């Protein structure tokens, strides 16, 4: 009986592995394999054409000590993330609260406002955005019709980054849907009790909505922060990193090193540095979350 039981368990195990084998193959061949290859290449001088030449930590040392464009790309990316992420979350939360009022056609308008998150990262939208904010674009036409002088939005180092920030903030549909789901999980009894106590809308928002929504805010903050560090398509198509490297995002600089200058080893080192930076920021957010994230099951912050 014991042998039959073990044989049965073994067969069940094989069936289980057979079912998940496509995922396992994809993980080892398409995820883990390239990750390990990238780690190895980060310690080499590799141009995609010849055999990788082992150089140890030279790539990392050069990046951290003698590469001004690395500093510029990291600075631009950090500014972008720390401005665009809060703005996107604020817009997303505001619309989620508006759609949570139970008015008619809420589902229709929610879908409409979600569309930018689907198409916002596409090549077509990037091209449209470049035309809108071009010297002869629609934005300047509107300003001129109001008697205001237009700007060279994309060609000006002082405004080029703002154009990309507006584009990313416009794609607030995904966090909006998550906020809306979180708002609908807040017990209505809390609002009824606040109303009985005479609390106004601002007090209700600060004392009930925000604390109960902090786990959702925490999740959206993590996801949008990580996503912000990966921006590439918009900068590549709209500004190409210019003018004067004012929109040289980290991912764009990494791409240039890898596929324009064929410095794949150097680009791999850049990728691993980015991984460490994102991990550190994520850890900081997690460590500070105990101070401001409220979990109802824990009875406090």
mmCIF file of C-alpha atoms in Angstrom:
data_model
loop_
_atom_site.group_PDB
_atom_site.id
_atom_site.type_symbol
_atom_site.label_atom_id
_atom_site.label_comp_id
_atom_site.label_asym_id
_atom_site.label_seq_id
_atom_site.Cartn_x
_atom_site.Cartn_y
_atom_site.Cartn_z
ATOM 1 C CA UNK A 1 0.000 0.000 0.000
ATOM 2 C CA UNK A 2 2.843 2.370 0.816
ATOM 3 C CA UNK A 3 4.475 1.746 -2.572
ATOM 4 C CA UNK A 4 1.186 2.329 -4.388
ATOM 5 C CA UNK A 5 0.666 5.567 -2.488
ATOM 6 C CA UNK A 6 4.160 6.812 -3.355
ATOM 7 C CA UNK A 7 3.660 5.801 -7.000
ATOM 8 C CA UNK A 8 0.387 7.706 -7.106
ATOM 9 C CA UNK A 9 1.988 10.782 -5.549
ATOM 10 C CA UNK A 10 4.852 10.581 -8.053
ATOM 11 C CA UNK A 11 2.408 10.433 -10.967
ATOM 12 C CA UNK A 12 0.500 13.414 -9.597
ATOM 13 C CA UNK A 13 3.747 15.328 -9.257
ATOM 14 C CA UNK A 14 4.689 14.562 -12.867
ATOM 15 C CA UNK A 15 1.266 15.666 -14.059
ATOM 16 C CA UNK A 16 1.641 18.890 -12.123
ATOM 17 C CA UNK A 17 5.052 19.624 -13.631
ATOM 18 C CA UNK A 18 3.728 18.751 -17.088
ATOM 19 C CA UNK A 19 0.932 21.288 -16.674
ATOM 20 C CA UNK A 20 3.267 24.093 -15.622
ATOM 21 C CA UNK A 21 6.069 23.089 -18.020
ATOM 22 C CA UNK A 22 5.276 25.887 -20.543
ATOM 23 C CA UNK A 23 5.663 28.451 -17.761
ATOM 24 C CA UNK A 24 8.852 26.771 -16.515
ATOM 25 C CA UNK A 25 10.362 26.760 -20.010
ATOM 26 C CA UNK A 26 9.426 30.401 -20.484
ATOM 27 C CA UNK A 27 10.887 31.334 -17.112
ATOM 28 C CA UNK A 28 14.226 29.561 -17.583
ATOM 29 C CA UNK A 29 14.698 30.376 -21.276
ATOM 30 C CA UNK A 30 13.191 33.857 -21.545
ATOM 31 C CA UNK A 31 13.633 35.330 -18.053
ATOM 32 C CA UNK A 32 16.256 33.637 -15.884
ATOM 33 C CA UNK A 33 18.577 32.841 -18.809
ATOM 34 C CA UNK A 34 18.775 36.434 -20.112
ATOM 35 C CA UNK A 35 19.130 37.752 -16.554
ATOM 36 C CA UNK A 36 22.161 35.555 -15.893
ATOM 37 C CA UNK A 37 23.594 36.360 -19.338
ATOM 38 C CA UNK A 38 23.200 40.070 -18.641
ATOM 39 C CA UNK A 39 24.967 39.701 -15.297
ATOM 40 C CA UNK A 40 27.894 37.952 -16.964
ATOM 41 C CA UNK A 41 28.080 40.483 -19.810
ATOM 42 C CA UNK A 42 28.158 43.364 -17.331
ATOM 43 C CA UNK A 43 31.677 42.231 -16.415
ATOM 44 C CA UNK A 44 32.834 42.093 -20.036
ATOM 45 C CA UNK A 45 33.656 44.303 -22.989
ATOM 46 C CA UNK A 46 31.183 43.053 -25.604
ATOM 47 C CA UNK A 47 30.159 44.638 -28.909
ATOM 48 C CA UNK A 48 27.651 42.012 -30.134
ATOM 49 C CA UNK A 49 30.030 41.005 -32.924
ATOM 50 C CA UNK A 50 33.085 39.577 -31.217
ATOM 51 C CA UNK A 51 33.674 37.316 -28.226
ATOM 52 C CA UNK A 52 33.051 38.983 -24.834
ATOM 53 C CA UNK A 53 36.283 40.103 -23.176
ATOM 54 C CA UNK A 54 36.321 39.839 -19.363
ATOM 55 C CA UNK A 55 37.104 43.227 -17.756
ATOM 56 C CA UNK A 56 35.901 42.652 -14.204
ATOM 57 C CA UNK A 57 34.407 45.689 -12.488
ATOM 58 C CA UNK A 58 35.731 48.184 -15.054
ATOM 59 C CA UNK A 59 32.279 48.899 -16.500
ATOM 60 C CA UNK A 60 30.823 49.652 -13.079
ATOM 61 C CA UNK A 61 33.802 51.797 -12.077
ATOM 62 C CA UNK A 62 33.642 53.821 -15.306
ATOM 63 C CA UNK A 63 29.895 54.354 -14.936
ATOM 64 C CA UNK A 64 30.073 55.522 -11.347
ATOM 65 C CA UNK A 65 33.229 57.628 -11.599
ATOM 66 C CA UNK A 66 33.708 58.975 -15.114
ATOM 67 C CA UNK A 67 30.437 58.986 -17.023
ATOM 68 C CA UNK A 68 28.650 62.381 -16.897
ATOM 69 C CA UNK A 69 25.823 61.117 -19.126
ATOM 70 C CA UNK A 70 25.046 58.423 -16.560
ATOM 71 C CA UNK A 71 24.633 61.140 -13.930
ATOM 72 C CA UNK A 72 22.512 63.205 -16.327
ATOM 73 C CA UNK A 73 20.255 60.286 -17.280
ATOM 74 C CA UNK A 74 19.788 59.272 -13.653
ATOM 75 C CA UNK A 75 19.018 62.864 -12.621
ATOM 76 C CA UNK A 76 16.469 63.312 -15.420
ATOM 77 C CA UNK A 77 14.817 59.992 -14.580
ATOM 78 C CA UNK A 78 14.604 60.735 -10.861
ATOM 79 C CA UNK A 79 13.083 64.174 -11.508
ATOM 80 C CA UNK A 80 10.603 62.607 -13.901
ATOM 81 C CA UNK A 81 9.599 59.828 -11.478
ATOM 82 C CA UNK A 82 9.261 62.089 -8.428
ATOM 83 C CA UNK A 83 7.073 64.589 -10.328
ATOM 84 C CA UNK A 84 4.991 62.388 -12.624
ATOM 85 C CA UNK A 85 4.147 59.630 -10.124
ATOM 86 C CA UNK A 86 2.452 61.852 -7.481
ATOM 87 C CA UNK A 87 0.633 63.822 -10.184
ATOM 88 C CA UNK A 88 -0.649 60.671 -11.842
ATOM 89 C CA UNK A 89 -1.863 59.255 -8.521
ATOM 90 C CA UNK A 90 -3.597 62.532 -7.612
ATOM 91 C CA UNK A 91 -5.467 62.674 -10.922
ATOM 92 C CA UNK A 92 -6.310 58.982 -10.719
ATOM 93 C CA UNK A 93 -7.669 59.279 -7.173
ATOM 94 C CA UNK A 94 -9.680 62.393 -8.003
ATOM 95 C CA UNK A 95 -11.430 60.750 -10.936
ATOM 96 C CA UNK A 96 -11.935 57.514 -9.013
ATOM 97 C CA UNK A 97 -13.762 59.439 -6.297
ATOM 98 C CA UNK A 98 -15.854 61.189 -8.946
ATOM 99 C CA UNK A 99 -16.826 57.877 -10.542
ATOM 100 C CA UNK A 100 -17.565 56.369 -7.138
ATOM 101 C CA UNK A 101 -20.598 58.617 -6.659
ATOM 102 C CA UNK A 102 -22.910 56.158 -8.429
ATOM 103 C CA UNK A 103 -23.986 58.558 -11.166
ATOM 104 C CA UNK A 104 -25.371 57.357 -14.478
ATOM 105 C CA UNK A 105 -23.012 56.231 -17.259
ATOM 106 C CA UNK A 106 -20.161 55.860 -14.753
ATOM 107 C CA UNK A 107 -19.041 52.624 -16.392
ATOM 108 C CA UNK A 108 -18.915 54.289 -19.824
ATOM 109 C CA UNK A 109 -16.827 57.243 -18.643
ATOM 110 C CA UNK A 110 -14.536 54.971 -16.632
ATOM 111 C CA UNK A 111 -13.809 53.063 -19.826
ATOM 112 C CA UNK A 112 -13.181 56.286 -21.751
ATOM 113 C CA UNK A 113 -10.719 57.542 -19.147
ATOM 114 C CA UNK A 114 -8.964 54.169 -19.075
ATOM 115 C CA UNK A 115 -8.232 54.205 -22.808
ATOM 116 C CA UNK A 116 -5.135 56.466 -22.496
ATOM 117 C CA UNK A 117 -3.477 53.831 -20.307
ATOM 118 C CA UNK A 118 -3.933 51.306 -23.107
ATOM 119 C CA UNK A 119 -2.757 53.392 -26.045
ATOM 120 C CA UNK A 120 -0.583 55.966 -24.261
ATOM 121 C CA UNK A 121 2.616 53.956 -24.613
ATOM 122 C CA UNK A 122 2.127 53.259 -28.321
ATOM 123 C CA UNK A 123 4.196 54.659 -31.152
ATOM 124 C CA UNK A 124 1.144 56.336 -32.673
ATOM 125 C CA UNK A 125 0.384 58.368 -29.545
ATOM 126 C CA UNK A 126 4.034 59.394 -29.240
ATOM 127 C CA UNK A 127 3.953 60.697 -32.810
ATOM 128 C CA UNK A 128 0.675 62.536 -32.154
ATOM 129 C CA UNK A 129 2.131 64.080 -29.002
ATOM 130 C CA UNK A 130 5.174 65.245 -30.939
ATOM 131 C CA UNK A 131 2.897 66.947 -33.456
ATOM 132 C CA UNK A 132 0.730 68.537 -30.751
ATOM 133 C CA UNK A 133 3.685 70.148 -28.978
ATOM 134 C CA UNK A 134 5.741 70.917 -32.083
ATOM 135 C CA UNK A 135 6.607 74.455 -33.141
ATOM 136 C CA UNK A 136 3.625 74.453 -35.523
ATOM 137 C CA UNK A 137 1.493 72.113 -33.436
ATOM 138 C CA UNK A 138 -2.056 72.401 -32.151
ATOM 139 C CA UNK A 139 -1.000 73.643 -28.691
ATOM 140 C CA UNK A 140 0.752 76.676 -30.165
ATOM 141 C CA UNK A 141 -2.182 77.279 -32.523
ATOM 142 C CA UNK A 142 -4.502 77.469 -29.513
ATOM 143 C CA UNK A 143 -2.136 79.826 -27.690
ATOM 144 C CA UNK A 144 -1.819 82.034 -30.772
ATOM 145 C CA UNK A 145 -5.617 82.215 -31.090
ATOM 146 C CA UNK A 146 -5.709 83.511 -27.511
ATOM 147 C CA UNK A 147 -3.146 86.168 -28.283
ATOM 148 C CA UNK A 148 -0.303 84.320 -26.558
ATOM 149 C CA UNK A 149 3.017 83.461 -28.103
ATOM 150 C CA UNK A 150 3.738 79.764 -28.534
ATOM 151 C CA UNK A 151 6.856 77.948 -27.433
ATOM 152 C CA UNK A 152 9.143 75.389 -28.972
ATOM 153 C CA UNK A 153 7.990 72.898 -26.361
ATOM 154 C CA UNK A 154 10.047 69.934 -27.538
ATOM 155 C CA UNK A 155 13.078 71.903 -28.665
ATOM 156 C CA UNK A 156 13.463 73.859 -25.428
ATOM 157 C CA UNK A 157 15.479 72.183 -22.617
ATOM 158 C CA UNK A 158 13.306 73.966 -20.040
ATOM 159 C CA UNK A 159 10.013 72.530 -21.335
ATOM 160 C CA UNK A 160 10.838 69.257 -23.120
ATOM 161 C CA UNK A 161 10.709 67.173 -19.936
ATOM 162 C CA UNK A 162 7.379 68.747 -18.980
ATOM 163 C CA UNK A 163 5.862 67.542 -22.263
ATOM 164 C CA UNK A 164 6.765 63.956 -21.403
ATOM 165 C CA UNK A 165 5.523 64.346 -17.837
ATOM 166 C CA UNK A 166 2.135 65.526 -19.131
ATOM 167 C CA UNK A 167 1.969 62.528 -21.460
ATOM 168 C CA UNK A 168 2.661 60.057 -18.657
ATOM 169 C CA UNK A 169 0.282 61.748 -16.216
ATOM 170 C CA UNK A 170 -2.408 61.527 -18.922
ATOM 171 C CA UNK A 171 -2.117 57.740 -18.686
ATOM 172 C CA UNK A 172 -3.745 57.542 -15.244
ATOM 173 C CA UNK A 173 -6.397 54.967 -16.175
ATOM 174 C CA UNK A 174 -4.747 51.946 -14.579
ATOM 175 C CA UNK A 175 -4.258 53.410 -11.073
ATOM 176 C CA UNK A 176 -7.696 55.022 -11.392
ATOM 177 C CA UNK A 177 -9.354 51.603 -11.790
ATOM 178 C CA UNK A 178 -7.439 50.271 -8.783
ATOM 179 C CA UNK A 179 -8.410 53.305 -6.689
ATOM 180 C CA UNK A 180 -12.031 52.853 -7.714
ATOM 181 C CA UNK A 181 -11.962 49.234 -6.578
ATOM 182 C CA UNK A 182 -10.421 50.305 -3.268
ATOM 183 C CA UNK A 183 -13.034 53.018 -2.702
ATOM 184 C CA UNK A 184 -15.834 50.514 -3.192
ATOM 185 C CA UNK A 185 -14.372 48.323 -0.454
ATOM 186 C CA UNK A 186 -14.629 51.031 2.200
ATOM 187 C CA UNK A 187 -17.607 50.209 4.485
ATOM 188 C CA UNK A 188 -20.480 52.653 4.046
ATOM 189 C CA UNK A 189 -21.126 52.532 7.805
ATOM 190 C CA UNK A 190 -18.016 54.628 8.370
ATOM 191 C CA UNK A 191 -19.372 57.461 6.239
ATOM 192 C CA UNK A 192 -22.766 57.206 7.900
ATOM 193 C CA UNK A 193 -21.153 57.482 11.331
ATOM 194 C CA UNK A 194 -19.093 60.472 10.206
ATOM 195 C CA UNK A 195 -22.228 62.147 8.853
ATOM 196 C CA UNK A 196 -24.026 61.637 12.156
ATOM 197 C CA UNK A 197 -21.059 63.212 13.958
ATOM 198 C CA UNK A 198 -21.316 66.255 11.699
ATOM 199 C CA UNK A 199 -18.129 65.720 9.672
ATOM 200 C CA UNK A 200 -17.929 67.622 6.374
ATOM 201 C CA UNK A 201 -16.581 66.214 3.098
ATOM 202 C CA UNK A 202 -13.012 67.347 3.695
ATOM 203 C CA UNK A 203 -12.924 65.826 7.186
ATOM 204 C CA UNK A 204 -14.481 62.614 5.884
ATOM 205 C CA UNK A 205 -11.869 62.407 3.154
ATOM 206 C CA UNK A 206 -8.946 62.993 5.534
ATOM 207 C CA UNK A 207 -10.188 60.864 8.429
ATOM 208 C CA UNK A 208 -11.855 57.971 6.594
ATOM 209 C CA UNK A 209 -11.171 57.776 2.863
ATOM 210 C CA UNK A 210 -7.415 58.353 2.900
ATOM 211 C CA UNK A 211 -6.594 56.032 5.844
ATOM 212 C CA UNK A 212 -8.767 53.228 4.453
ATOM 213 C CA UNK A 213 -7.265 53.721 1.007
ATOM 214 C CA UNK A 214 -3.605 53.754 2.052
ATOM 215 C CA UNK A 215 -2.964 50.072 1.104
ATOM 216 C CA UNK A 216 -4.176 50.846 -2.408
ATOM 217 C CA UNK A 217 -2.121 54.049 -2.511
ATOM 218 C CA UNK A 218 0.886 52.033 -1.392
ATOM 219 C CA UNK A 219 0.386 49.477 -4.183
ATOM 220 C CA UNK A 220 -0.111 52.136 -6.857
ATOM 221 C CA UNK A 221 2.901 54.068 -5.610
ATOM 222 C CA UNK A 222 5.151 51.024 -5.926
ATOM 223 C CA UNK A 223 3.881 50.064 -9.387
ATOM 224 C CA UNK A 224 3.941 53.574 -10.839
ATOM 225 C CA UNK A 225 7.388 54.305 -9.415
ATOM 226 C CA UNK A 226 8.848 51.182 -10.988
ATOM 227 C CA UNK A 227 7.067 51.948 -14.254
ATOM 228 C CA UNK A 228 8.418 55.497 -14.249
ATOM 229 C CA UNK A 229 12.009 54.256 -14.274
ATOM 230 C CA UNK A 230 11.286 52.221 -17.415
ATOM 231 C CA UNK A 231 10.031 55.012 -19.656
ATOM 232 C CA UNK A 232 11.596 54.694 -23.096
ATOM 233 C CA UNK A 233 9.248 54.807 -26.095
ATOM 234 C CA UNK A 234 7.958 58.317 -25.488
ATOM 235 C CA UNK A 235 11.394 59.875 -25.040
ATOM 236 C CA UNK A 236 12.879 57.937 -27.956
ATOM 237 C CA UNK A 237 10.186 58.990 -30.429
ATOM 238 C CA UNK A 238 9.322 62.490 -29.230
ATOM 239 C CA UNK A 239 12.625 64.049 -28.141
ATOM 240 C CA UNK A 240 15.347 61.424 -28.796
ATOM 241 C CA UNK A 241 16.808 62.386 -25.442
ATOM 242 C CA UNK A 242 17.246 66.032 -26.363
ATOM 243 C CA UNK A 243 17.569 68.876 -26.437
ATOM 244 C CA UNK A 244 20.916 68.972 -24.641
ATOM 245 C CA UNK A 245 20.149 65.623 -22.942
ATOM 246 C CA UNK A 246 17.285 67.256 -21.023
ATOM 247 C CA UNK A 247 15.119 64.175 -21.646
ATOM 248 C CA UNK A 248 17.872 61.569 -21.620
ATOM 249 C CA UNK A 249 16.081 58.953 -19.551
ATOM 250 C CA UNK A 250 18.044 56.109 -18.069
ATOM 251 C CA UNK A 251 16.436 53.440 -20.273
ATOM 252 C CA UNK A 252 17.107 55.559 -23.362
ATOM 253 C CA UNK A 253 20.774 55.984 -22.435
ATOM 254 C CA UNK A 254 21.023 52.248 -21.815
ATOM 255 C CA UNK A 255 19.545 51.602 -25.276
ATOM 256 C CA UNK A 256 22.027 53.981 -26.897
ATOM 257 C CA UNK A 257 24.975 52.247 -25.276
ATOM 258 C CA UNK A 258 23.741 48.805 -26.287
ATOM 259 C CA UNK A 259 22.450 49.255 -29.829
ATOM 260 C CA UNK A 260 23.902 52.520 -31.154
ATOM 261 C CA UNK A 261 27.419 52.303 -29.724
ATOM 262 C CA UNK A 262 27.406 48.470 -29.480
ATOM 263 C CA UNK A 263 28.680 48.547 -25.905
ATOM 264 C CA UNK A 264 26.548 45.685 -24.683
ATOM 265 C CA UNK A 265 28.710 44.950 -21.650
ATOM 266 C CA UNK A 266 28.521 48.570 -20.551
ATOM 267 C CA UNK A 267 24.757 48.604 -21.113
ATOM 268 C CA UNK A 268 24.369 45.423 -19.059
ATOM 269 C CA UNK A 269 26.186 47.097 -16.182
ATOM 270 C CA UNK A 270 23.835 50.068 -16.516
ATOM 271 C CA UNK A 271 20.876 47.698 -16.342
ATOM 272 C CA UNK A 272 22.092 46.105 -13.113
ATOM 273 C CA UNK A 273 22.753 49.493 -11.541
ATOM 274 C CA UNK A 274 19.194 50.473 -12.435
ATOM 275 C CA UNK A 275 17.939 47.282 -10.809
ATOM 276 C CA UNK A 276 19.769 48.163 -7.611
ATOM 277 C CA UNK A 277 18.421 51.748 -7.653
ATOM 278 C CA UNK A 278 14.823 50.564 -8.119
ATOM 279 C CA UNK A 279 15.284 47.942 -5.409
ATOM 280 C CA UNK A 280 16.619 50.533 -2.948
ATOM 281 C CA UNK A 281 13.755 52.956 -3.614
ATOM 282 C CA UNK A 282 11.239 50.116 -3.289
ATOM 283 C CA UNK A 283 12.797 49.036 0.014
ATOM 284 C CA UNK A 284 12.602 52.617 1.320
ATOM 285 C CA UNK A 285 8.917 52.814 0.407
ATOM 286 C CA UNK A 286 8.271 49.470 2.094
ATOM 287 C CA UNK A 287 10.183 50.474 5.236
ATOM 288 C CA UNK A 288 8.315 53.768 5.560
ATOM 289 C CA UNK A 289 4.920 52.181 4.819
ATOM 290 C CA UNK A 290 4.509 51.100 8.444
ATOM 291 C CA UNK A 291 4.229 54.819 9.330
ATOM 292 C CA UNK A 292 1.386 55.688 6.968
ATOM 293 C CA UNK A 293 -0.300 52.552 5.582
ATOM 294 C CA UNK A 294 -3.415 51.535 7.535
ATOM 295 C CA UNK A 295 -4.490 47.875 7.557
ATOM 296 C CA UNK A 296 -7.932 47.350 9.043
ATOM 297 C CA UNK A 297 -7.108 43.793 10.176
ATOM 298 C CA UNK A 298 -4.207 45.135 12.261
ATOM 299 C CA UNK A 299 -6.363 47.760 13.914
ATOM 300 C CA UNK A 300 -4.032 50.627 13.195
ATOM 301 C CA UNK A 301 -1.074 51.960 11.233
#
